[in-house]
Amino acid sequence: MADLNDPNVQWWRNAVVYQIYVRSFADSNGDGIGDLPGITARLPHLADLGVDALWITPFYTSPQHDHGYDVADYRDVDPLFGSLSDADALIARAHELDLRVVVDLVPNHTSDEHEWFKAALAAGPGSPERARYMFRDSPDGPPNNWSSVFGGPAWTQVEDGQWYLHLFDSTQPDLDWRNPEVPAMFEDVLRFWLDRGVDGFRVDVAHGLFKEESLRDQVVTDGDAPASSAHEMVERTITDEPMWDQPEVHGVYREWHRILDEAGPDRMAVAEAWTQTIESMTAFIRPDELDQTFNFAWLLADWSAESFAEVITDTLAAVEGVGAAPTWVLSNHDVVRHVTRYGGGEQGLARARAATLTMLALPGSSYLYQGEELGLEQVDVAPEDRQDPSYLRTGEVGRDGCRVPIPWGGAEAPYAFGPGAAQPWIPQPADWASLTVEAQSAAADSTLAFYKDALRIRKDFAWTAGDVVEMVDAGPDVLAFKRGPLTVVLNCGTTPAELPEGEVLLASGPVDGKLLPDTAAWLR
Ligand code: NOJ
């Protein structure tokens, strides 16, 4: 039995994991697109920031219709991002710097340029090649009323009249996980990357994979048109989900658990599972399944002490039942950056810092998204620069605004994102000069300095403060809790609040004997 308190074994239990969106992190060759050597060159920034691990979004061979979440070859690197030896070099350098590496696995669908899909189209109806995907005959229109998460119907018709299912873009055909060739292929892919030394996997659309076998219509009660509950990734209004979260999926994760175990007790997987309830979320992290699942409830919580308290209490109770470590996240490449969600500007930043500090005090691991350590806001990307397939399918704004390349230094775009003056694939705002890593490294009161302080202090208690969170009543507007020696307070109200007794270890903004609105503090 692994020692749960040993950071070298189940290291993820209290880790801070930093998400790298490959295209937008750092460009080494001046083509305006981030790449693996760019990441390797910037790893010292992450070591210095104080994170424990990286999660790198897909860098495999892909036509990039969904920026890598449409994989054409799971065992190779897209030339846009480098080569397999660049991946090896990245993993090796990260390990030298004591950073674990988690890679993204996309098992729900392939790219339409994957050799399996090309073979399926060529082989025609009824063939074993088609049986790896969800092809159906349906002479009178799509086989059911399901919508794509990215808008429009979830079915596309091919020349011979058959339809194939794609819960995302039409270039992302869903695999048929009831076909044994599919799990066999992914078991090989897991082993391939484990052998190359990765420490874990982030499992894309982990609640997908199996669809209700009848492929019956989705029952829609709150709107005229059928819609996917995961549309825009944050709205959950529809409760009938024949396309998600089917019981068979858990058999897959039990098998993957065995494969990870074979590779060593320090290999892990974290699920992206947008399920209906915290209880259904915890099914993915039963002791013989995956190790963690993103807890989007924290990201979705309103700015109120009551909402935050409820999420904390419910999450801890749910994960305790299965013995897993909780996770927390405020931003990722699919959602509006949290500074902007909290209103933007000075107040948005103050709230974002406060919510982050509160999150980092909780037991379990926190997932950070690149650029949040700089306090970046969502960018209003011009329509002609938008590339998100959901924008292209629906005309709705989409996710480009949280994917703008990182400003590293200098006074104007590309802010040292790449060499020379090559402009990045999404233009950066003209007013980011004061937000660069370089500028913030030189300013003691910067958001970057704040994140570094928080992560440094967190290391002192992350593994020792225990998993028990005791809520303290501090009035309706103030969230307050104790965890071991630590007291945490967050003022969600509009008037200054009392600071509890103790030494202030760190605050997210100025404290002057009182805890100002939109501010959090750690005390001992
Ligand atoms: C979830 C990923 O986070 C998102 O970026 C992607 O578009 C979908 N899965 C489809 O793979």
Coordinates of C-alpha atoms and ligand atoms in Angstrom, one line a residue:
M1 CA 0.0 0.0 0.0
A2 CA 1.5 3.4 -1.0
D3 CA 2.2 5.9 1.7
L4 CA -0.4 8.6 1.1
N5 CA 1.7 11.2 2.9
D6 CA 4.8 10.6 0.8
P7 CA 5.1 13.4 -1.8
N8 CA 7.4 11.1 -3.9
V9 CA 4.7 8.4 -4.3
Q10 CA 1.2 9.8 -4.7
W11 CA 2.7 13.2 -5.4
W12 CA -0.5 14.5 -7.0
R13 CA -2.5 14.3 -3.8
N14 CA -1.3 17.8 -2.7
A15 CA 0.3 19.0 -5.9
V16 CA 0.0 22.3 -7.7
V17 CA -0.3 21.4 -11.4
Y18 CA 0.3 24.1 -14.1
Q19 CA -1.6 23.7 -17.3
I20 CA 0.4 24.5 -20.5
Y21 CA -1.7 25.2 -23.6
V22 CA 1.0 24.3 -26.1
R23 CA 0.2 26.7 -28.9
S24 CA 0.2 29.7 -26.6
F25 CA 3.0 29.1 -24.1
A26 CA 6.4 29.8 -25.8
D27 CA 7.5 29.7 -29.5
S28 CA 11.1 28.5 -30.2
N29 CA 11.2 28.8 -34.0
G30 CA 9.4 32.1 -34.8
D31 CA 6.4 30.6 -36.5
G32 CA 4.1 32.3 -34.1
I33 CA 2.9 29.0 -32.5
G34 CA 4.1 27.7 -29.2
D35 CA 6.1 24.4 -29.3
L36 CA 7.8 21.8 -27.2
P37 CA 11.4 23.3 -27.3
G38 CA 9.7 26.6 -26.4
I39 CA 8.3 24.9 -23.3
T40 CA 11.6 23.3 -22.4
A41 CA 13.4 26.6 -22.6
R42 CA 10.9 28.2 -20.2
L43 CA 10.8 25.4 -17.6
P44 CA 13.0 27.4 -15.2
H45 CA 10.1 29.9 -15.0
L46 CA 7.8 27.1 -13.8
A47 CA 10.4 25.7 -11.3
D48 CA 10.9 29.3 -10.0
L49 CA 7.1 29.8 -9.8
G50 CA 7.0 26.8 -7.5
V51 CA 4.6 24.4 -9.1
D52 CA 5.0 20.7 -8.8
A53 CA 3.8 19.4 -12.1
L54 CA 2.8 20.4 -15.7
W55 CA -0.1 19.2 -17.6
I56 CA 0.6 19.8 -21.3
T57 CA -2.4 19.9 -23.8
P58 CA -2.2 17.7 -26.8
F59 CA 0.9 18.0 -29.0
Y60 CA 0.4 14.9 -31.1
T61 CA 0.0 14.8 -34.9
S62 CA -3.1 16.7 -35.7
P63 CA -4.7 18.8 -38.4
Q64 CA -5.4 21.3 -35.6
H65 CA -9.1 21.8 -36.2
D66 CA -9.5 21.8 -32.4
H67 CA -5.9 22.7 -31.7
G68 CA -4.7 19.2 -31.0
Y69 CA -7.9 17.7 -29.5
D70 CA -8.3 16.1 -32.9
V71 CA -5.5 13.5 -32.9
A72 CA -4.4 11.9 -36.1
D73 CA -1.5 9.9 -34.5
Y74 CA -1.4 9.3 -30.8
R75 CA 2.2 8.1 -30.9
D76 CA 3.9 11.0 -32.6
V77 CA 4.4 14.8 -32.2
D78 CA 3.0 17.2 -34.7
P79 CA 5.8 18.9 -36.7
L80 CA 4.3 22.2 -35.7
F81 CA 5.3 21.4 -32.1
G82 CA 8.5 19.5 -32.6
S83 CA 9.5 15.8 -32.6
L84 CA 9.4 12.8 -30.4
S85 CA 13.0 13.7 -29.3
D86 CA 11.8 17.1 -28.3
A87 CA 9.2 15.5 -26.2
D88 CA 11.8 13.3 -24.6
A89 CA 14.0 16.3 -23.9
L90 CA 11.1 18.2 -22.3
I91 CA 10.3 15.3 -20.0
A92 CA 14.0 14.8 -19.1
R93 CA 14.5 18.5 -18.4
A94 CA 11.3 18.8 -16.4
H95 CA 12.4 15.8 -14.2
E96 CA 15.8 17.4 -13.6
L97 CA 13.9 20.4 -12.3
D98 CA 11.7 18.2 -10.1
L99 CA 8.6 18.9 -12.2
R100 CA 6.3 16.0 -13.0
V101 CA 4.8 15.8 -16.5
V102 CA 1.2 15.0 -17.2
V103 CA 0.1 14.6 -20.9
D104 CA -3.3 14.8 -22.4
L105 CA -5.1 11.7 -23.7
V106 CA -8.0 12.1 -26.1
P107 CA -9.9 8.8 -26.2
N108 CA -13.5 9.9 -27.0
H109 CA -12.8 10.8 -30.6
T110 CA -10.0 10.8 -33.2
S111 CA -9.3 13.3 -35.9
D112 CA -11.0 12.6 -39.3
E113 CA -7.4 12.4 -40.5
H114 CA -6.6 9.4 -38.2
E115 CA -5.7 6.4 -40.4
W116 CA -8.6 4.5 -38.8
F117 CA -11.2 7.1 -40.0
K118 CA -9.7 7.3 -43.4
A119 CA -9.9 3.5 -43.7
A120 CA -13.5 3.6 -42.4
L121 CA -14.5 6.0 -45.2
A122 CA -12.7 3.9 -47.8
A123 CA -14.0 0.6 -46.6
G124 CA -17.7 1.5 -46.7
P125 CA -20.9 0.5 -44.8
G126 CA -20.9 -2.7 -42.8
S127 CA -17.0 -3.0 -42.8
P128 CA -14.9 -3.7 -39.6
E129 CA -13.2 -0.4 -40.3
R130 CA -16.5 1.5 -39.9
A131 CA -17.2 -0.5 -36.7
R132 CA -14.5 1.4 -34.9
Y133 CA -16.6 4.5 -35.1
M134 CA -20.3 5.3 -34.6
F135 CA -21.6 5.0 -38.2
R136 CA -25.4 4.5 -38.7
D137 CA -27.8 4.2 -41.6
S138 CA -30.7 6.6 -41.3
P139 CA -32.4 7.5 -44.6
D140 CA -34.7 10.2 -43.1
G141 CA -32.1 12.5 -41.5
P142 CA -29.7 12.2 -38.6
P143 CA -30.1 9.1 -36.4
N144 CA -31.2 11.1 -33.4
N145 CA -31.6 14.6 -32.1
W146 CA -28.2 15.0 -30.4
S147 CA -26.3 18.3 -30.7
S148 CA -22.6 18.8 -30.9
V149 CA -21.0 20.4 -27.9
F150 CA -19.7 23.0 -30.4
G151 CA -23.1 23.6 -31.8
G152 CA -25.1 22.2 -34.7
P153 CA -26.1 18.5 -35.2
A154 CA -23.8 15.8 -33.7
W155 CA -24.1 13.7 -37.0
T156 CA -22.6 14.2 -40.4
Q157 CA -23.5 12.3 -43.5
V158 CA -20.9 10.8 -45.7
E159 CA -21.2 10.2 -49.5
D160 CA -22.6 6.7 -49.3
G161 CA -25.5 8.0 -47.1
Q162 CA -24.3 6.7 -43.7
W163 CA -24.1 9.1 -40.8
Y164 CA -21.3 9.3 -38.2
L165 CA -21.5 10.7 -34.7
H166 CA -19.3 13.5 -33.5
L167 CA -20.1 15.0 -30.1
F168 CA -17.6 17.8 -30.9
D169 CA -16.5 19.1 -34.4
S170 CA -17.3 17.1 -37.5
T171 CA -13.5 16.6 -37.8
Q172 CA -13.6 14.7 -34.5
P173 CA -15.5 11.4 -35.1
D174 CA -16.5 9.5 -31.9
L175 CA -15.0 6.1 -31.4
D176 CA -17.1 3.0 -30.6
W177 CA -15.8 1.9 -27.3
R178 CA -17.8 -1.3 -27.4
N179 CA -15.5 -2.4 -30.2
P180 CA -12.5 -4.2 -28.5
E181 CA -10.0 -2.8 -30.9
V182 CA -10.6 0.7 -29.4
P183 CA -9.6 -0.1 -25.8
A184 CA -6.7 -2.2 -27.1
M185 CA -5.4 0.8 -29.1
F186 CA -5.5 3.2 -26.1
E187 CA -3.9 0.7 -23.8
D188 CA -0.9 0.7 -26.2
V189 CA -0.9 4.5 -26.3
L190 CA -0.8 4.7 -22.5
R191 CA 2.1 2.3 -22.4
F192 CA 3.9 4.2 -25.2
W193 CA 3.9 7.4 -23.2
L194 CA 4.6 5.7 -19.8
D195 CA 7.6 4.1 -21.4
R196 CA 8.8 7.6 -22.5
G197 CA 8.6 8.7 -18.8
V198 CA 5.5 10.7 -18.4
D199 CA 4.1 10.8 -14.8
G200 CA 0.4 10.9 -15.7
F201 CA -2.5 11.6 -18.1
R202 CA -5.2 14.1 -18.2
V203 CA -8.2 12.2 -19.7
D204 CA -10.2 14.4 -22.2
V205 CA -14.0 14.0 -22.1
A206 CA -13.6 11.1 -19.6
H207 CA -17.3 10.9 -19.1
G208 CA -17.9 10.4 -22.9
L209 CA -16.5 7.2 -24.5
F210 CA -19.8 5.2 -24.2
K211 CA -23.1 6.3 -25.4
E212 CA -26.4 4.7 -24.4
E213 CA -26.5 1.7 -26.8
S214 CA -30.0 2.5 -28.2
L215 CA -28.8 5.9 -29.3
R216 CA -32.3 7.2 -28.3
D217 CA -33.2 10.9 -28.6
Q218 CA -32.2 13.2 -25.8
V219 CA -35.2 14.4 -23.9
V220 CA -35.2 18.2 -23.9
T221 CA -37.5 20.0 -21.5
D222 CA -36.1 23.4 -21.2
G223 CA -35.9 24.9 -24.6
D224 CA -37.1 24.2 -28.1
A225 CA -33.9 22.8 -29.7
P226 CA -32.0 19.8 -28.5
A227 CA -28.8 20.9 -27.0
S228 CA -25.8 19.3 -25.4
S229 CA -25.5 19.9 -21.7
A230 CA -21.9 20.6 -22.0
H231 CA -22.3 23.4 -24.5
E232 CA -20.0 26.2 -23.6
M233 CA -18.6 23.8 -21.1
V234 CA -20.1 25.6 -18.1
E235 CA -23.8 25.7 -18.6
R236 CA -25.6 22.6 -17.2
T237 CA -29.3 22.9 -17.9
I238 CA -30.3 19.6 -19.4
T239 CA -30.5 16.5 -17.2
D240 CA -31.2 13.8 -19.7
E241 CA -27.8 12.7 -21.1
P242 CA -27.8 9.5 -23.1
M243 CA -24.5 10.6 -24.6
W244 CA -22.5 11.0 -21.4
D245 CA -21.5 9.2 -18.2
Q246 CA -22.6 5.7 -19.0
P247 CA -21.8 2.9 -16.5
E248 CA -19.6 1.0 -18.9
V249 CA -16.9 3.7 -18.9
H250 CA -15.8 2.7 -15.5
G251 CA -14.5 -0.7 -16.8
V252 CA -12.1 1.2 -19.0
Y253 CA -10.7 3.1 -16.1
R254 CA -10.3 0.0 -14.0
E255 CA -8.1 -1.4 -16.8
W256 CA -6.1 1.8 -17.1
H257 CA -5.6 1.8 -13.3
R258 CA -3.9 -1.6 -13.7
I259 CA -1.7 -0.3 -16.5
L260 CA -0.6 2.8 -14.5
D261 CA 0.1 0.6 -11.5
E262 CA 2.3 -1.7 -13.5
A263 CA 4.4 1.4 -14.5
G264 CA 4.8 2.4 -10.9
P265 CA 3.0 3.7 -7.8
D266 CA 3.8 7.3 -8.8
R267 CA 1.9 7.4 -12.1
M268 CA -1.6 9.0 -12.2
A269 CA -4.5 10.0 -14.3
V270 CA -6.9 12.9 -13.8
A271 CA -10.3 12.9 -15.5
E272 CA -12.1 15.7 -17.2
A273 CA -15.6 14.6 -16.4
W274 CA -18.4 17.1 -16.6
T275 CA -20.9 15.0 -14.7
Q276 CA -24.2 16.1 -13.3
T277 CA -23.4 15.7 -9.6
I278 CA -20.4 15.6 -7.2
E279 CA -21.5 12.0 -6.5
S280 CA -21.3 10.9 -10.1
M281 CA -17.9 12.7 -10.4
T282 CA -16.5 10.6 -7.6
A283 CA -17.4 7.4 -9.3
F284 CA -14.4 8.1 -11.6
I285 CA -12.0 8.2 -8.7
R286 CA -13.0 5.1 -6.8
P287 CA -9.8 3.3 -5.5
D288 CA -9.5 1.1 -8.6
E289 CA -10.2 3.8 -11.2
L290 CA -8.6 7.1 -12.0
D291 CA -6.7 9.1 -9.3
Q292 CA -8.3 12.5 -9.6
T293 CA -11.1 14.4 -11.4
F294 CA -11.3 18.1 -12.1
N295 CA -13.8 19.6 -9.6
F296 CA -15.5 22.3 -11.8
A297 CA -17.8 23.2 -8.9
W298 CA -15.1 25.6 -7.5
L299 CA -14.8 27.3 -10.9
L300 CA -18.6 27.6 -11.3
A301 CA -19.3 28.9 -7.7
D302 CA -20.7 32.4 -7.4
W303 CA -18.7 35.1 -5.7
S304 CA -20.3 34.4 -2.2
A305 CA -19.0 33.0 1.0
E306 CA -22.0 30.7 1.1
S307 CA -21.3 29.2 -2.4
F308 CA -17.6 28.7 -1.7
A309 CA -18.4 27.1 1.6
E310 CA -20.9 24.8 0.1
V311 CA -18.5 23.6 -2.6
I312 CA -15.8 23.0 -0.1
T313 CA -18.0 21.0 2.2
D314 CA -19.7 19.0 -0.5
T315 CA -16.4 18.2 -2.3
L316 CA -14.6 17.1 0.8
A317 CA -17.5 14.9 1.8
A318 CA -17.7 13.3 -1.6
V319 CA -14.0 12.5 -2.1
E320 CA -13.6 11.3 1.4
G321 CA -16.1 8.5 0.6
V322 CA -13.7 7.1 -2.0
G323 CA -10.4 8.0 -0.4
A324 CA -9.2 10.2 -3.3
A325 CA -7.6 13.6 -3.0
P326 CA -9.8 16.6 -4.0
T327 CA -8.9 19.0 -6.8
W328 CA -9.6 22.7 -7.3
V329 CA -9.5 24.8 -10.4
L330 CA -10.4 28.4 -11.4
S331 CA -9.4 28.6 -15.0
N332 CA -8.5 26.5 -18.0
H333 CA -8.3 26.7 -21.8
D334 CA -12.1 26.2 -22.2
V335 CA -13.5 28.9 -19.8
V336 CA -13.4 32.6 -19.4
R337 CA -10.4 33.6 -17.3
H338 CA -11.3 34.1 -13.7
V339 CA -10.2 37.7 -13.4
T340 CA -12.8 38.5 -16.1
R341 CA -15.4 36.2 -14.7
Y342 CA -15.1 38.1 -11.4
G343 CA -15.8 41.4 -13.2
G344 CA -12.4 42.3 -14.7
G345 CA -10.3 45.4 -13.9
E346 CA -9.1 46.0 -10.4
Q347 CA -11.9 44.3 -8.7
G348 CA -11.8 41.3 -10.9
L349 CA -8.1 40.9 -10.2
A350 CA -8.5 41.4 -6.5
R351 CA -11.2 38.7 -6.4
A352 CA -9.2 36.4 -8.6
R353 CA -6.2 36.6 -6.3
A354 CA -8.4 36.1 -3.2
A355 CA -10.2 33.1 -4.7
T356 CA -6.8 31.6 -5.7
L357 CA -5.3 32.1 -2.3
T358 CA -8.3 30.4 -0.7
M359 CA -8.1 27.5 -3.2
L360 CA -4.4 27.0 -2.5
A361 CA -5.0 26.5 1.2
L362 CA -7.4 23.7 0.7
P363 CA -6.4 20.0 1.0
G364 CA -5.7 18.3 -2.3
S365 CA -4.3 19.7 -5.5
S366 CA -4.8 22.9 -7.4
Y367 CA -4.7 23.2 -11.1
L368 CA -3.4 26.6 -12.4
Y369 CA -3.8 27.7 -16.0
Q370 CA -0.9 29.4 -17.8
G371 CA -1.1 33.2 -17.5
E372 CA -3.2 33.3 -14.4
E373 CA 0.0 33.9 -12.4
L374 CA 0.2 37.1 -14.5
G375 CA -3.3 38.1 -13.7
L376 CA -4.2 37.9 -17.4
E377 CA -7.8 38.8 -18.4
Q378 CA -9.9 37.2 -21.1
V379 CA -9.1 39.0 -24.4
D380 CA -11.8 40.2 -26.7
V381 CA -10.4 38.6 -29.9
A382 CA -11.4 40.2 -33.1
P383 CA -13.8 38.0 -35.2
E384 CA -11.3 37.6 -38.0
D385 CA -8.7 36.2 -35.5
R386 CA -11.0 33.7 -33.8
Q387 CA -10.1 30.1 -34.5
D388 CA -12.2 28.1 -32.0
P389 CA -14.2 25.4 -33.9
S390 CA -17.2 26.3 -31.6
Y391 CA -17.0 29.9 -33.0
L392 CA -16.8 28.6 -36.5
R393 CA -19.8 26.3 -36.0
T394 CA -22.1 28.7 -34.0
G395 CA -20.8 32.3 -34.5
E396 CA -20.7 32.6 -30.7
V397 CA -17.6 34.1 -29.3
G398 CA -15.8 30.8 -28.2
R399 CA -12.7 30.1 -26.3
D400 CA -10.0 32.0 -28.1
G401 CA -9.9 34.8 -25.5
C402 CA -8.3 32.7 -22.8
R403 CA -5.8 31.2 -25.3
V404 CA -3.9 34.4 -26.2
P405 CA -0.1 33.7 -26.2
I406 CA 1.8 34.5 -23.0
P407 CA 3.7 37.8 -22.7
W408 CA 7.2 37.0 -21.5
G409 CA 9.0 40.3 -21.9
G410 CA 9.6 43.5 -23.9
A411 CA 7.3 46.5 -24.4
E412 CA 5.2 45.4 -27.4
A413 CA 3.8 42.3 -29.1
P414 CA 4.9 39.6 -29.4
Y415 CA 6.3 40.3 -25.9
A416 CA 9.1 37.7 -26.4
F417 CA 6.6 34.9 -27.0
G418 CA 8.9 33.9 -29.8
P419 CA 12.2 35.0 -31.3
G420 CA 12.2 38.3 -33.3
A421 CA 9.1 40.2 -34.2
A422 CA 7.0 37.2 -35.5
Q423 CA 3.5 37.8 -34.3
P424 CA 1.7 35.0 -32.5
W425 CA -1.3 33.0 -33.9
I426 CA -3.7 35.1 -31.9
P427 CA -2.8 38.8 -31.6
Q428 CA -1.9 40.0 -28.1
P429 CA -3.3 43.2 -26.7
A430 CA -1.3 46.4 -27.0
D431 CA -1.5 47.1 -23.3
W432 CA 0.2 44.0 -21.9
A433 CA 3.7 45.5 -21.4
S434 CA 3.3 45.8 -17.6
L435 CA 1.9 42.2 -17.4
T436 CA 4.9 40.4 -18.9
V437 CA 6.9 37.9 -16.8
E438 CA 9.9 40.2 -17.1
A439 CA 8.0 43.3 -15.8
Q440 CA 6.3 41.4 -13.0
S441 CA 9.5 39.7 -11.9
A442 CA 10.8 43.1 -11.2
A443 CA 7.8 44.3 -9.2
A444 CA 7.5 43.1 -5.6
D445 CA 3.7 43.7 -5.5
S446 CA 3.0 42.0 -8.8
T447 CA 0.5 39.1 -9.2
L448 CA 3.5 36.9 -10.3
A449 CA 5.3 37.8 -7.0
F450 CA 2.1 37.0 -5.1
Y451 CA 1.7 33.5 -6.7
K452 CA 5.4 32.8 -6.0
D453 CA 4.9 33.7 -2.3
A454 CA 1.7 31.7 -2.1
L455 CA 3.3 28.6 -3.6
R456 CA 6.5 28.9 -1.5
I457 CA 4.5 29.2 1.8
R458 CA 2.1 26.5 0.7
K459 CA 5.0 24.0 0.5
D460 CA 5.4 24.4 4.3
F461 CA 1.9 23.0 5.0
A462 CA 0.6 21.2 1.9
W463 CA 1.6 17.8 3.1
T464 CA 1.4 18.3 6.8
A465 CA -1.8 20.4 7.5
G466 CA -4.1 17.4 7.1
D467 CA -7.3 16.9 5.1
V468 CA -9.7 18.2 7.7
V469 CA -11.3 21.6 7.0
E470 CA -13.2 23.1 9.9
M471 CA -15.6 25.8 8.9
V472 CA -15.7 28.8 11.2
D473 CA -18.7 31.1 11.4
A474 CA -17.5 34.6 10.5
G475 CA -20.9 36.1 9.3
P476 CA -22.7 35.8 6.0
D477 CA -20.1 37.6 3.8
V478 CA -16.9 36.0 5.1
L479 CA -15.7 32.5 4.3
A480 CA -13.5 31.3 7.2
F481 CA -12.0 27.9 7.9
K482 CA -9.2 26.2 9.7
R483 CA -7.0 23.5 8.3
G484 CA -4.4 22.3 10.8
P485 CA -2.4 25.3 12.0
L486 CA -3.7 27.5 9.2
T487 CA -6.7 29.8 9.4
V488 CA -8.1 31.1 6.0
V489 CA -10.4 34.0 5.6
L490 CA -12.0 35.4 2.4
N491 CA -14.1 38.5 2.4
C492 CA -16.8 38.3 -0.2
G493 CA -18.8 41.3 1.2
T494 CA -18.6 45.0 0.6
T495 CA -17.3 46.2 4.0
P496 CA -14.1 45.5 5.9
A497 CA -14.3 42.4 8.2
E498 CA -12.4 41.5 11.3
L499 CA -9.2 39.6 10.9
P500 CA -9.0 36.5 13.1
E501 CA -6.2 36.2 15.8
G502 CA -2.8 35.2 14.5
E503 CA 0.1 36.1 12.3
V504 CA -0.8 36.9 8.7
L505 CA 1.3 34.7 6.5
L506 CA 0.1 36.1 3.3
A507 CA -2.8 38.2 2.0
S508 CA -4.1 38.6 -1.5
G509 CA -4.2 42.4 -1.2
P510 CA -3.5 45.0 1.4
V511 CA -4.6 44.3 5.0
D512 CA -4.7 47.0 7.5
G513 CA -5.8 45.5 10.8
K514 CA -9.0 44.6 8.8
L515 CA -9.8 42.2 6.0
L516 CA -10.8 44.4 3.1
P517 CA -13.6 43.4 0.7
D518 CA -12.4 41.0 -2.1
T519 CA -9.4 40.0 -0.1
A520 CA -8.3 36.7 1.4
A521 CA -5.6 35.9 4.0
W522 CA -3.7 33.0 5.5
L523 CA -3.0 33.2 9.2
R524 CA -1.2 31.0 11.7
Ligands
NOJ1 C1 -12.3 19.1 -23.7 C2 -11.1 20.0 -24.0 O1 -10.7 20.6 -22.9 C3 -11.5 20.9 -25.1 O2 -10.6 21.9 -25.3 C4 -11.8 20.2 -26.4 O3 -12.3 21.0 -27.3 C5 -12.8 19.1 -26.1 N1 -12.6 18.3 -24.9 C6 -12.9 18.1 -27.2 O4 -11.7 17.2 -27.2

